[in-house]
XYZ file of C-alpha atoms in Angstrom:
339
model
C -80.794 -21.290 23.784
C -77.115 -20.490 24.301
C -77.034 -18.594 21.033
C -80.083 -16.595 22.029
C -78.496 -15.693 25.374
C -75.318 -14.473 23.614
C -77.259 -12.335 21.155
C -79.434 -10.985 23.940
C -76.388 -9.911 25.955
C -74.889 -8.115 22.999
C -78.198 -6.315 22.266
C -78.480 -5.245 25.895
C -74.966 -3.785 25.917
C -75.581 -2.020 22.615
C -78.888 -0.577 23.876
C -77.273 0.837 26.996
C -74.480 2.440 25.024
C -76.942 4.102 22.644
C -79.257 5.215 25.423
C -76.590 6.969 27.446
C -76.469 10.729 26.954
C -73.312 12.702 26.354
C -71.427 12.895 29.638
C -68.360 14.682 30.909
C -65.023 12.912 30.514
C -64.973 11.511 34.088
C -68.558 10.149 33.853
C -67.749 8.698 30.441
C -64.943 6.675 32.002
C -67.329 5.273 34.638
C -69.842 4.275 31.961
C -67.135 2.447 30.004
C -66.148 0.538 33.140
C -69.801 -0.481 33.662
C -70.023 -1.649 30.039
C -66.840 -3.635 30.484
C -68.207 -5.304 33.625
C -71.467 -6.189 31.875
C -69.623 -7.660 28.888
C -67.529 -9.848 31.162
C -70.698 -10.974 33.028
C -72.436 -11.892 29.798
C -69.500 -13.915 28.511
C -69.007 -15.624 31.895
C -72.579 -16.914 31.740
C -72.016 -18.501 28.372
C -71.427 -22.221 28.430
C -69.387 -23.104 25.319
C -67.732 -26.145 26.749
C -69.917 -28.618 24.853
C -70.223 -26.584 21.706
C -68.036 -27.778 18.877
C -66.802 -24.867 16.698
C -66.107 -25.657 13.043
C -66.178 -23.944 9.691
C -69.800 -25.023 9.127
C -71.351 -23.436 12.225
C -68.870 -20.568 12.838
C -71.225 -17.989 11.327
C -74.099 -19.143 13.565
C -72.188 -18.569 16.787
C -70.529 -15.189 16.131
C -71.849 -12.578 13.724
C -69.001 -10.316 12.565
C -71.138 -8.079 10.390
C -71.464 -5.413 13.103
C -68.053 -5.966 14.731
C -66.732 -2.524 13.841
C -69.900 -0.852 15.206
C -69.540 -2.496 18.624
C -65.856 -1.611 19.135
C -64.597 1.872 18.351
C -60.832 2.078 17.719
C -60.755 5.836 17.586
C -59.123 6.135 21.031
C -56.359 3.710 20.134
C -55.497 5.505 16.905
C -54.624 8.695 18.776
C -52.081 6.881 20.966
C -49.803 5.863 18.078
C -46.471 7.726 18.271
C -45.067 8.501 14.860
C -41.599 8.971 16.314
C -41.355 5.292 17.189
C -41.708 4.167 13.586
C -38.570 2.984 11.797
C -37.359 5.425 9.118
C -38.000 4.314 5.550
C -35.115 2.698 3.728
C -33.796 4.941 0.990
C -33.729 3.319 -2.388
C -30.331 3.094 -4.000
C -30.227 5.012 -7.238
C -26.832 3.593 -8.216
C -25.444 0.058 -7.719
C -22.508 -0.462 -5.424
C -19.129 -1.065 -7.042
C -15.678 -2.091 -5.822
C -13.839 -0.906 -8.914
C -11.116 1.687 -8.453
C -12.022 5.161 -9.632
C -9.479 7.395 -11.294
C -9.601 10.970 -10.090
C -8.356 12.161 -13.437
C -8.851 10.556 -16.825
C -5.422 10.021 -18.382
C -4.951 11.314 -21.852
C -3.195 8.871 -24.134
C -0.406 10.182 -26.259
C -1.081 10.161 -29.947
C 1.148 8.231 -32.274
C 2.546 11.417 -33.795
C 3.087 13.366 -30.550
C 6.015 12.739 -28.180
C 5.361 10.696 -25.065
C 4.586 12.783 -21.999
C 7.143 11.616 -19.455
C 6.979 14.615 -17.104
C 6.439 14.021 -13.422
C 2.894 14.379 -12.190
C 1.696 15.088 -8.651
C 0.029 12.416 -6.572
C 0.528 8.668 -6.500
C -0.466 7.831 -10.056
C 2.299 9.775 -11.766
C 2.087 10.891 -15.375
C 1.416 8.887 -18.482
C 3.938 6.165 -19.348
C 4.970 4.869 -22.756
C 2.107 2.376 -22.515
C -0.402 5.248 -22.287
C -1.345 4.579 -18.643
C -0.409 6.167 -15.307
C 2.683 4.634 -13.710
C 0.728 3.098 -10.836
C -1.464 1.164 -13.250
C 1.597 -0.332 -14.934
C 3.571 -0.826 -11.719
C 2.592 -1.586 -8.135
C 2.535 1.416 -5.820
C 2.466 0.697 -2.099
C 2.640 3.793 0.060
C 5.746 5.622 -1.243
C 7.338 2.547 -2.867
C 6.999 1.864 -6.605
C 7.584 -1.691 -7.896
C 8.004 -2.030 -11.674
C 9.795 -5.381 -11.759
C 9.434 -7.446 -14.940
C 6.991 -5.105 -16.679
C 8.791 -4.808 -20.057
C 9.768 -1.188 -19.435
C 12.155 0.420 -21.896
C 12.461 3.727 -20.035
C 12.262 4.925 -16.458
C 8.540 5.681 -15.959
C 7.343 9.042 -14.601
C 7.384 8.568 -10.830
C 5.131 10.183 -8.206
C 6.910 13.032 -6.453
C 6.560 11.266 -3.075
C 8.452 8.144 -4.229
C 10.988 6.911 -1.664
C 11.894 3.448 -3.010
C 11.923 2.586 -6.708
C 12.375 -0.940 -8.116
C 12.491 -1.649 -11.863
C 14.364 -4.954 -12.042
C 14.294 -7.374 -14.975
C 13.203 -4.925 -17.654
C 14.588 -3.616 -20.965
C 15.792 -0.194 -19.869
C 18.886 0.805 -21.865
C 19.462 4.431 -20.857
C 19.037 6.653 -17.808
C 18.430 10.295 -18.559
C 19.035 13.251 -16.259
C 15.323 14.093 -16.297
C 14.220 10.636 -15.155
C 14.552 11.440 -11.451
C 14.165 15.223 -11.486
C 12.282 16.568 -8.463
C 12.324 13.308 -6.480
C 13.715 14.867 -3.320
C 12.646 11.934 -1.096
C 14.051 9.113 -3.240
C 16.316 6.880 -1.082
C 16.766 3.705 -3.104
C 16.988 2.954 -6.825
C 17.192 -0.682 -7.906
C 17.645 -1.335 -11.623
C 19.040 -4.853 -11.423
C 19.174 -6.878 -14.635
C 18.380 -4.390 -17.363
C 20.323 -3.349 -20.474
C 21.633 -0.027 -19.192
C 24.711 1.093 -21.107
C 24.376 4.860 -20.836
C 23.776 7.115 -17.824
C 23.606 10.899 -18.055
C 26.125 12.635 -15.803
C 23.520 14.339 -13.613
C 21.124 11.419 -13.308
C 21.915 10.737 -9.618
C 24.146 13.584 -8.452
C 21.306 15.993 -7.661
C 19.197 13.564 -5.630
C 19.475 14.914 -2.056
C 18.251 11.786 -0.237
C 19.658 8.931 -2.336
C 21.362 6.305 -0.148
C 21.281 3.078 -2.172
C 22.066 2.775 -5.866
C 21.746 -0.801 -7.142
C 22.793 -1.398 -10.770
C 24.101 -4.973 -11.122
C 23.744 -7.081 -14.267
C 23.678 -4.271 -16.790
C 26.040 -3.086 -19.551
C 27.678 -0.114 -17.872
C 31.190 0.841 -18.916
C 31.473 3.884 -16.640
C 29.970 5.476 -13.551
C 28.392 8.931 -13.406
C 29.014 11.414 -10.605
C 27.402 10.207 -7.396
C 25.626 12.087 -4.594
C 27.424 12.592 -1.284
C 24.539 10.996 0.580
C 25.253 7.556 -0.915
C 25.673 4.654 1.545
C 25.660 1.690 -0.852
C 26.773 1.361 -4.473
C 26.226 -2.011 -6.124
C 27.370 -2.186 -9.766
C 28.389 -5.839 -10.020
C 28.345 -7.759 -13.302
C 28.846 -4.845 -15.654
C 31.674 -3.851 -17.991
C 33.107 -0.956 -16.001
C 36.749 -0.152 -16.671
C 39.074 1.866 -14.441
C 39.037 4.614 -17.060
C 35.268 4.795 -16.622
C 35.581 5.918 -12.996
C 36.482 9.544 -12.407
C 39.655 10.233 -10.356
C 38.866 10.413 -6.663
C 35.271 9.530 -7.442
C 34.653 8.147 -3.923
C 36.804 10.542 -1.897
C 33.989 12.871 -0.829
C 31.424 10.135 -0.210
C 31.826 10.236 3.563
C 28.754 8.092 4.165
C 29.676 5.319 1.733
C 29.881 1.953 3.532
C 29.357 -0.677 0.811
C 31.184 -0.496 -2.531
C 30.564 -3.566 -4.669
C 32.196 -3.553 -8.117
C 32.927 -7.238 -8.587
C 32.778 -8.934 -12.000
C 33.766 -5.889 -14.026
C 36.905 -4.927 -15.976
C 38.796 -2.810 -13.427
C 42.594 -2.696 -13.762
C 43.246 -1.173 -10.338
C 41.523 -0.304 -7.083
C 39.800 3.102 -7.223
C 41.479 5.319 -4.615
C 41.221 7.091 -2.293
C 38.571 5.133 -0.435
C 36.359 6.890 2.151
C 37.299 6.271 5.769
C 33.882 4.910 6.697
C 33.928 2.143 4.074
C 33.065 -1.255 5.595
C 32.812 -3.605 2.592
C 34.845 -3.507 -0.657
C 34.083 -6.223 -3.224
C 36.400 -6.216 -6.267
C 36.633 -9.917 -7.055
C 36.754 -11.170 -10.634
C 38.275 -8.069 -12.193
C 41.623 -7.430 -13.939
C 43.498 -5.952 -10.980
C 47.216 -6.806 -11.187
C 48.919 -4.390 -8.813
C 48.412 -2.720 -5.432
C 49.930 0.390 -3.855
C 51.077 0.463 -0.238
C 48.820 3.403 0.496
C 45.732 1.921 -1.152
C 44.202 1.074 2.234
C 46.603 2.598 4.761
C 48.572 5.816 5.199
C 52.184 4.833 4.537
C 53.446 7.943 6.373
C 51.391 7.329 9.529
C 51.869 3.816 10.917
C 49.611 4.568 13.869
C 46.621 4.893 11.557
C 44.126 2.023 11.856
C 41.170 1.588 9.521
C 38.805 -0.228 11.861
C 35.679 -0.117 9.723
C 37.036 -1.871 6.619
C 36.701 -5.556 7.574
C 35.519 -7.046 4.281
C 37.837 -6.810 1.244
C 37.373 -9.246 -1.646
C 40.169 -9.429 -4.236
C 39.894 -13.082 -5.185
C 39.591 -13.834 -8.885
C 42.104 -11.122 -9.833
C 45.567 -11.755 -11.356
C 47.377 -10.323 -8.333
C 49.715 -11.843 -5.750
C 48.665 -10.211 -2.461
C 51.777 -11.506 -0.663
C 53.889 -8.998 -2.610
C 52.356 -6.057 -0.705
C 52.669 -6.811 3.038
C 52.929 -3.118 3.997
C 49.565 -2.406 2.433
C 47.561 -4.176 5.154
C 49.046 -3.064 8.495
C 46.140 -0.736 9.263
C 43.417 -3.280 8.461
C 41.630 -5.416 11.071
C 41.639 -8.331 8.592
C 43.615 -9.355 5.528
C 41.908 -9.131 2.128
C 40.473 -12.282 0.605
C 42.547 -13.366 -2.392
C 45.666 -15.260 -3.515
C 48.801 -15.128 -1.324
C 51.406 -17.110 -3.239
């Protein structure tokens, strides 16, 4: 009986919908409201409380064969806004990669052609003796190039923007004038612990910004001409003789503050020394004598050299007590033997 009542209600609603003529839009809305009210009335009269739904009798209670005919979804389809749909995800044609990409493919030098050691623009520099750009052999951070302990035998071609260059603990034996050509921003060169025995005369002189030249633990026997911008020269633990330093080599270096030439083979102190010098390290050389005007002006006893506070002469075969008039202008006595 309950099933018959349900089917009868559905047939009644279907009959009314088919029997209605075509109406204007406003009347059509009223008819739909009437149908809705009738459907609710039919389903309210159904008593399904005691009816047990299961997979065996589900088809007897509700017939879904004409479900699409009863409900028309045409009105709903027109309300879908395409603009609210999420955009499709573009398929990736190429896999992602984190590998560095070279902007230019370096050309390796052939075995019969000379190595290209010219300076190249940009950070990578030109091709080194190993056949790779400098910044693949060394570590380039901003404008600093670090080539420490990389088995270099020559100065590599450096990027033109290089400011600080470090090539310590290598096998470099010679510095050529062309090694630093065009490096107008280069401020510091550190070639500690190499095998450098030869330096071309114009290797450093033409560098307009060079302030620190660090060359300890090499095999130098002489010094080349230095730029006037130099603030620090460190050439400790070499084999430099007094004859290997040009006369008045430091006179025009007005900015020079640190001159460290300890553990060499100097026979005397290189004079004249620039007025702004603050630290002079000459320990462990072969210095045997000292002139009264080495540090002070013997004709002007009012002259005081206030900047030069650090003088190391220990480890030399010289008796500093024999030259008392050589220190009157100094703020401190030199370190060494007074006996």
